[in-house]
Amino acid sequence: EAGGPGRRGERGEEAPAERGPGAAFHMFVLMEDLLDKLKLLRYEEEALRRHNMRPLSRHYFALPTNPGEQFFMFCTLAAWLITKAGRPFEQPQESDDPNAVISNVLSELRSF
């Protein structure tokens, strides 16, 4: 049996067209897993209430609805998670430069 690249059954080596009909819904599954993990970390009590934000829907980041709001929510959660991991990290503001915010988040994550 020849086993070349693109052979079915090997994770991560299939071409996008060969992933199957369920591949389009994978992002929804990932978002639901993310939300479950955030709930285990009590993100609603610790992160959202502090900033007077609404809880995430189970498909919040899977569907592009309001990119500015979604970006700010991502940055808020990233800052909270970094702080929860024991590193001081300043909470980004909506008026901050998005490139600077992402640069700061990535820099902090690289230092882990």
PDB file of C-alpha atoms in Angstrom:
ATOM      1  CA  GLU A   1       0.000   0.000   0.000  1.00  0.00           C
ATOM      2  CA  ALA A   2       1.560   3.292  -1.070  1.00  0.00           C
ATOM      3  CA  GLY A   3       1.219   6.075   1.479  1.00  0.00           C
ATOM      4  CA  GLY A   4       1.846   9.382  -0.217  1.00  0.00           C
ATOM      5  CA  PRO A   5       0.877  12.900   0.803  1.00  0.00           C
ATOM      6  CA  GLY A   6      -2.827  13.609   0.800  1.00  0.00           C
ATOM      7  CA  ARG A   7      -3.752  10.101   1.874  1.00  0.00           C
ATOM      8  CA  ARG A   8      -7.071  10.091   3.728  1.00  0.00           C
ATOM      9  CA  GLY A   9      -7.017   9.538   7.455  1.00  0.00           C
ATOM     10  CA  GLU A  10      -3.841  11.449   8.254  1.00  0.00           C
ATOM     11  CA  ARG A  11      -4.573  14.605  10.238  1.00  0.00           C
ATOM     12  CA  GLY A  12      -3.205  17.859   8.900  1.00  0.00           C
ATOM     13  CA  GLU A  13      -1.892  16.483   5.636  1.00  0.00           C
ATOM     14  CA  GLU A  14      -5.042  16.608   3.539  1.00  0.00           C
ATOM     15  CA  ALA A  15      -5.667  19.340   1.034  1.00  0.00           C
ATOM     16  CA  PRO A  16      -8.525  21.686   2.040  1.00  0.00           C
ATOM     17  CA  ALA A  17     -10.759  20.318  -0.741  1.00  0.00           C
ATOM     18  CA  GLU A  18     -10.324  16.795   0.661  1.00  0.00           C
ATOM     19  CA  ARG A  19     -11.262  17.555   4.276  1.00  0.00           C
ATOM     20  CA  GLY A  20     -14.913  16.633   3.867  1.00  0.00           C
ATOM     21  CA  PRO A  21     -18.246  18.367   4.278  1.00  0.00           C
ATOM     22  CA  GLY A  22     -17.882  18.870   8.035  1.00  0.00           C
ATOM     23  CA  ALA A  23     -14.753  21.003   7.704  1.00  0.00           C
ATOM     24  CA  ALA A  24     -16.807  24.182   7.260  1.00  0.00           C
ATOM     25  CA  PHE A  25     -18.270  23.673  10.752  1.00  0.00           C
ATOM     26  CA  HIS A  26     -14.984  22.992  12.524  1.00  0.00           C
ATOM     27  CA  MET A  27     -14.690  26.640  13.621  1.00  0.00           C
ATOM     28  CA  PHE A  28     -18.028  26.336  15.437  1.00  0.00           C
ATOM     29  CA  VAL A  29     -16.784  23.311  17.350  1.00  0.00           C
ATOM     30  CA  LEU A  30     -13.589  25.155  18.273  1.00  0.00           C
ATOM     31  CA  MET A  31     -15.577  28.146  19.521  1.00  0.00           C
ATOM     32  CA  GLU A  32     -17.792  25.944  21.687  1.00  0.00           C
ATOM     33  CA  ASP A  33     -14.673  24.296  23.165  1.00  0.00           C
ATOM     34  CA  LEU A  34     -13.158  27.725  23.830  1.00  0.00           C
ATOM     35  CA  LEU A  35     -16.318  28.893  25.570  1.00  0.00           C
ATOM     36  CA  ASP A  36     -16.392  25.780  27.758  1.00  0.00           C
ATOM     37  CA  LYS A  37     -12.791  26.411  28.817  1.00  0.00           C
ATOM     38  CA  LEU A  38     -13.456  30.081  29.539  1.00  0.00           C
ATOM     39  CA  LYS A  39     -16.433  29.104  31.699  1.00  0.00           C
ATOM     40  CA  LEU A  40     -14.250  26.707  33.672  1.00  0.00           C
ATOM     41  CA  LEU A  41     -11.930  29.653  34.345  1.00  0.00           C
ATOM     42  CA  ARG A  42     -14.964  31.726  35.457  1.00  0.00           C
ATOM     43  CA  TYR A  43     -14.449  34.367  32.772  1.00  0.00           C
ATOM     44  CA  GLU A  44     -17.948  35.773  33.269  1.00  0.00           C
ATOM     45  CA  GLU A  45     -17.339  36.615  36.921  1.00  0.00           C
ATOM     46  CA  GLU A  46     -13.690  37.608  36.683  1.00  0.00           C
ATOM     47  CA  ALA A  47     -13.341  39.269  33.282  1.00  0.00           C
ATOM     48  CA  LEU A  48     -16.712  40.357  31.967  1.00  0.00           C
ATOM     49  CA  ARG A  49     -18.302  41.825  35.082  1.00  0.00           C
ATOM     50  CA  ARG A  50     -15.231  43.942  35.731  1.00  0.00           C
ATOM     51  CA  HIS A  51     -15.632  45.538  32.287  1.00  0.00           C
ATOM     52  CA  ASN A  52     -19.440  45.474  32.219  1.00  0.00           C
ATOM     53  CA  MET A  53     -19.509  43.206  29.136  1.00  0.00           C
ATOM     54  CA  ARG A  54     -22.047  40.602  28.045  1.00  0.00           C
ATOM     55  CA  PRO A  55     -21.191  36.879  28.000  1.00  0.00           C
ATOM     56  CA  LEU A  56     -20.106  35.383  24.697  1.00  0.00           C
ATOM     57  CA  SER A  57     -22.523  33.421  22.565  1.00  0.00           C
ATOM     58  CA  ARG A  58     -21.395  29.938  21.619  1.00  0.00           C
ATOM     59  CA  HIS A  59     -20.487  31.131  18.101  1.00  0.00           C
ATOM     60  CA  TYR A  60     -19.196  34.617  18.956  1.00  0.00           C
ATOM     61  CA  PHE A  61     -15.796  34.387  17.251  1.00  0.00           C
ATOM     62  CA  ALA A  62     -16.910  31.879  14.586  1.00  0.00           C
ATOM     63  CA  LEU A  63     -19.108  34.383  12.743  1.00  0.00           C
ATOM     64  CA  PRO A  64     -17.856  37.835  11.707  1.00  0.00           C
ATOM     65  CA  THR A  65     -20.615  40.104  13.016  1.00  0.00           C
ATOM     66  CA  ASN A  66     -18.921  43.211  14.418  1.00  0.00           C
ATOM     67  CA  PRO A  67     -15.150  43.025  13.885  1.00  0.00           C
ATOM     68  CA  GLY A  68     -14.360  46.006  16.125  1.00  0.00           C
ATOM     69  CA  GLU A  69     -16.352  44.614  19.041  1.00  0.00           C
ATOM     70  CA  GLN A  70     -14.986  41.105  18.495  1.00  0.00           C
ATOM     71  CA  PHE A  71     -11.418  42.411  18.385  1.00  0.00           C
ATOM     72  CA  PHE A  72     -11.886  44.326  21.634  1.00  0.00           C
ATOM     73  CA  MET A  73     -13.434  41.264  23.294  1.00  0.00           C
ATOM     74  CA  PHE A  74     -10.503  39.142  22.100  1.00  0.00           C
ATOM     75  CA  CYS A  75      -8.014  41.670  23.499  1.00  0.00           C
ATOM     76  CA  THR A  76      -9.900  41.888  26.797  1.00  0.00           C
ATOM     77  CA  LEU A  77      -9.885  38.113  27.164  1.00  0.00           C
ATOM     78  CA  ALA A  78      -6.232  37.843  26.136  1.00  0.00           C
ATOM     79  CA  ALA A  79      -5.231  40.465  28.731  1.00  0.00           C
ATOM     80  CA  TRP A  80      -7.294  38.705  31.398  1.00  0.00           C
ATOM     81  CA  LEU A  81      -5.768  35.307  30.578  1.00  0.00           C
ATOM     82  CA  ILE A  82      -2.237  36.709  30.654  1.00  0.00           C
ATOM     83  CA  THR A  83      -2.959  38.301  34.038  1.00  0.00           C
ATOM     84  CA  LYS A  84      -4.545  35.060  35.261  1.00  0.00           C
ATOM     85  CA  ALA A  85      -1.333  33.259  34.287  1.00  0.00           C
ATOM     86  CA  GLY A  86       0.524  35.473  36.756  1.00  0.00           C
ATOM     87  CA  ARG A  87       1.906  38.168  34.493  1.00  0.00           C
ATOM     88  CA  PRO A  88       0.974  41.827  34.905  1.00  0.00           C
ATOM     89  CA  PHE A  89      -0.681  43.090  31.733  1.00  0.00           C
ATOM     90  CA  GLU A  90      -2.478  46.373  31.194  1.00  0.00           C
ATOM     91  CA  GLN A  91      -6.065  46.073  30.022  1.00  0.00           C
ATOM     92  CA  PRO A  92      -6.340  47.482  26.467  1.00  0.00           C
ATOM     93  CA  GLN A  93      -8.808  50.274  25.747  1.00  0.00           C
ATOM     94  CA  GLU A  94     -11.082  50.486  22.711  1.00  0.00           C
ATOM     95  CA  SER A  95      -9.258  53.621  21.562  1.00  0.00           C
ATOM     96  CA  ASP A  96      -5.819  51.911  21.586  1.00  0.00           C
ATOM     97  CA  ASP A  97      -4.033  51.222  18.310  1.00  0.00           C
ATOM     98  CA  PRO A  98      -4.971  47.634  17.308  1.00  0.00           C
ATOM     99  CA  ASN A  99      -1.487  46.916  15.966  1.00  0.00           C
ATOM    100  CA  ALA A 100       0.112  48.026  19.231  1.00  0.00           C
ATOM    101  CA  VAL A 101      -2.328  45.934  21.281  1.00  0.00           C
ATOM    102  CA  ILE A 102      -1.685  42.788  19.248  1.00  0.00           C
ATOM    103  CA  SER A 103       2.053  43.431  19.338  1.00  0.00           C
ATOM    104  CA  ASN A 104       1.925  43.686  23.151  1.00  0.00           C
ATOM    105  CA  VAL A 105      -0.157  40.500  23.462  1.00  0.00           C
ATOM    106  CA  LEU A 106       2.156  38.544  21.155  1.00  0.00           C
ATOM    107  CA  SER A 107       5.253  39.860  22.902  1.00  0.00           C
ATOM    108  CA  GLU A 108       3.896  38.772  26.268  1.00  0.00           C
ATOM    109  CA  LEU A 109       2.935  35.346  24.938  1.00  0.00           C
ATOM    110  CA  ARG A 110       6.391  34.835  23.428  1.00  0.00           C
ATOM    111  CA  SER A 111       7.930  35.524  26.838  1.00  0.00           C
ATOM    112  CA  PHE A 112       6.042  32.554  28.274  1.00  0.00           C
TER     113      PHE A 112
END
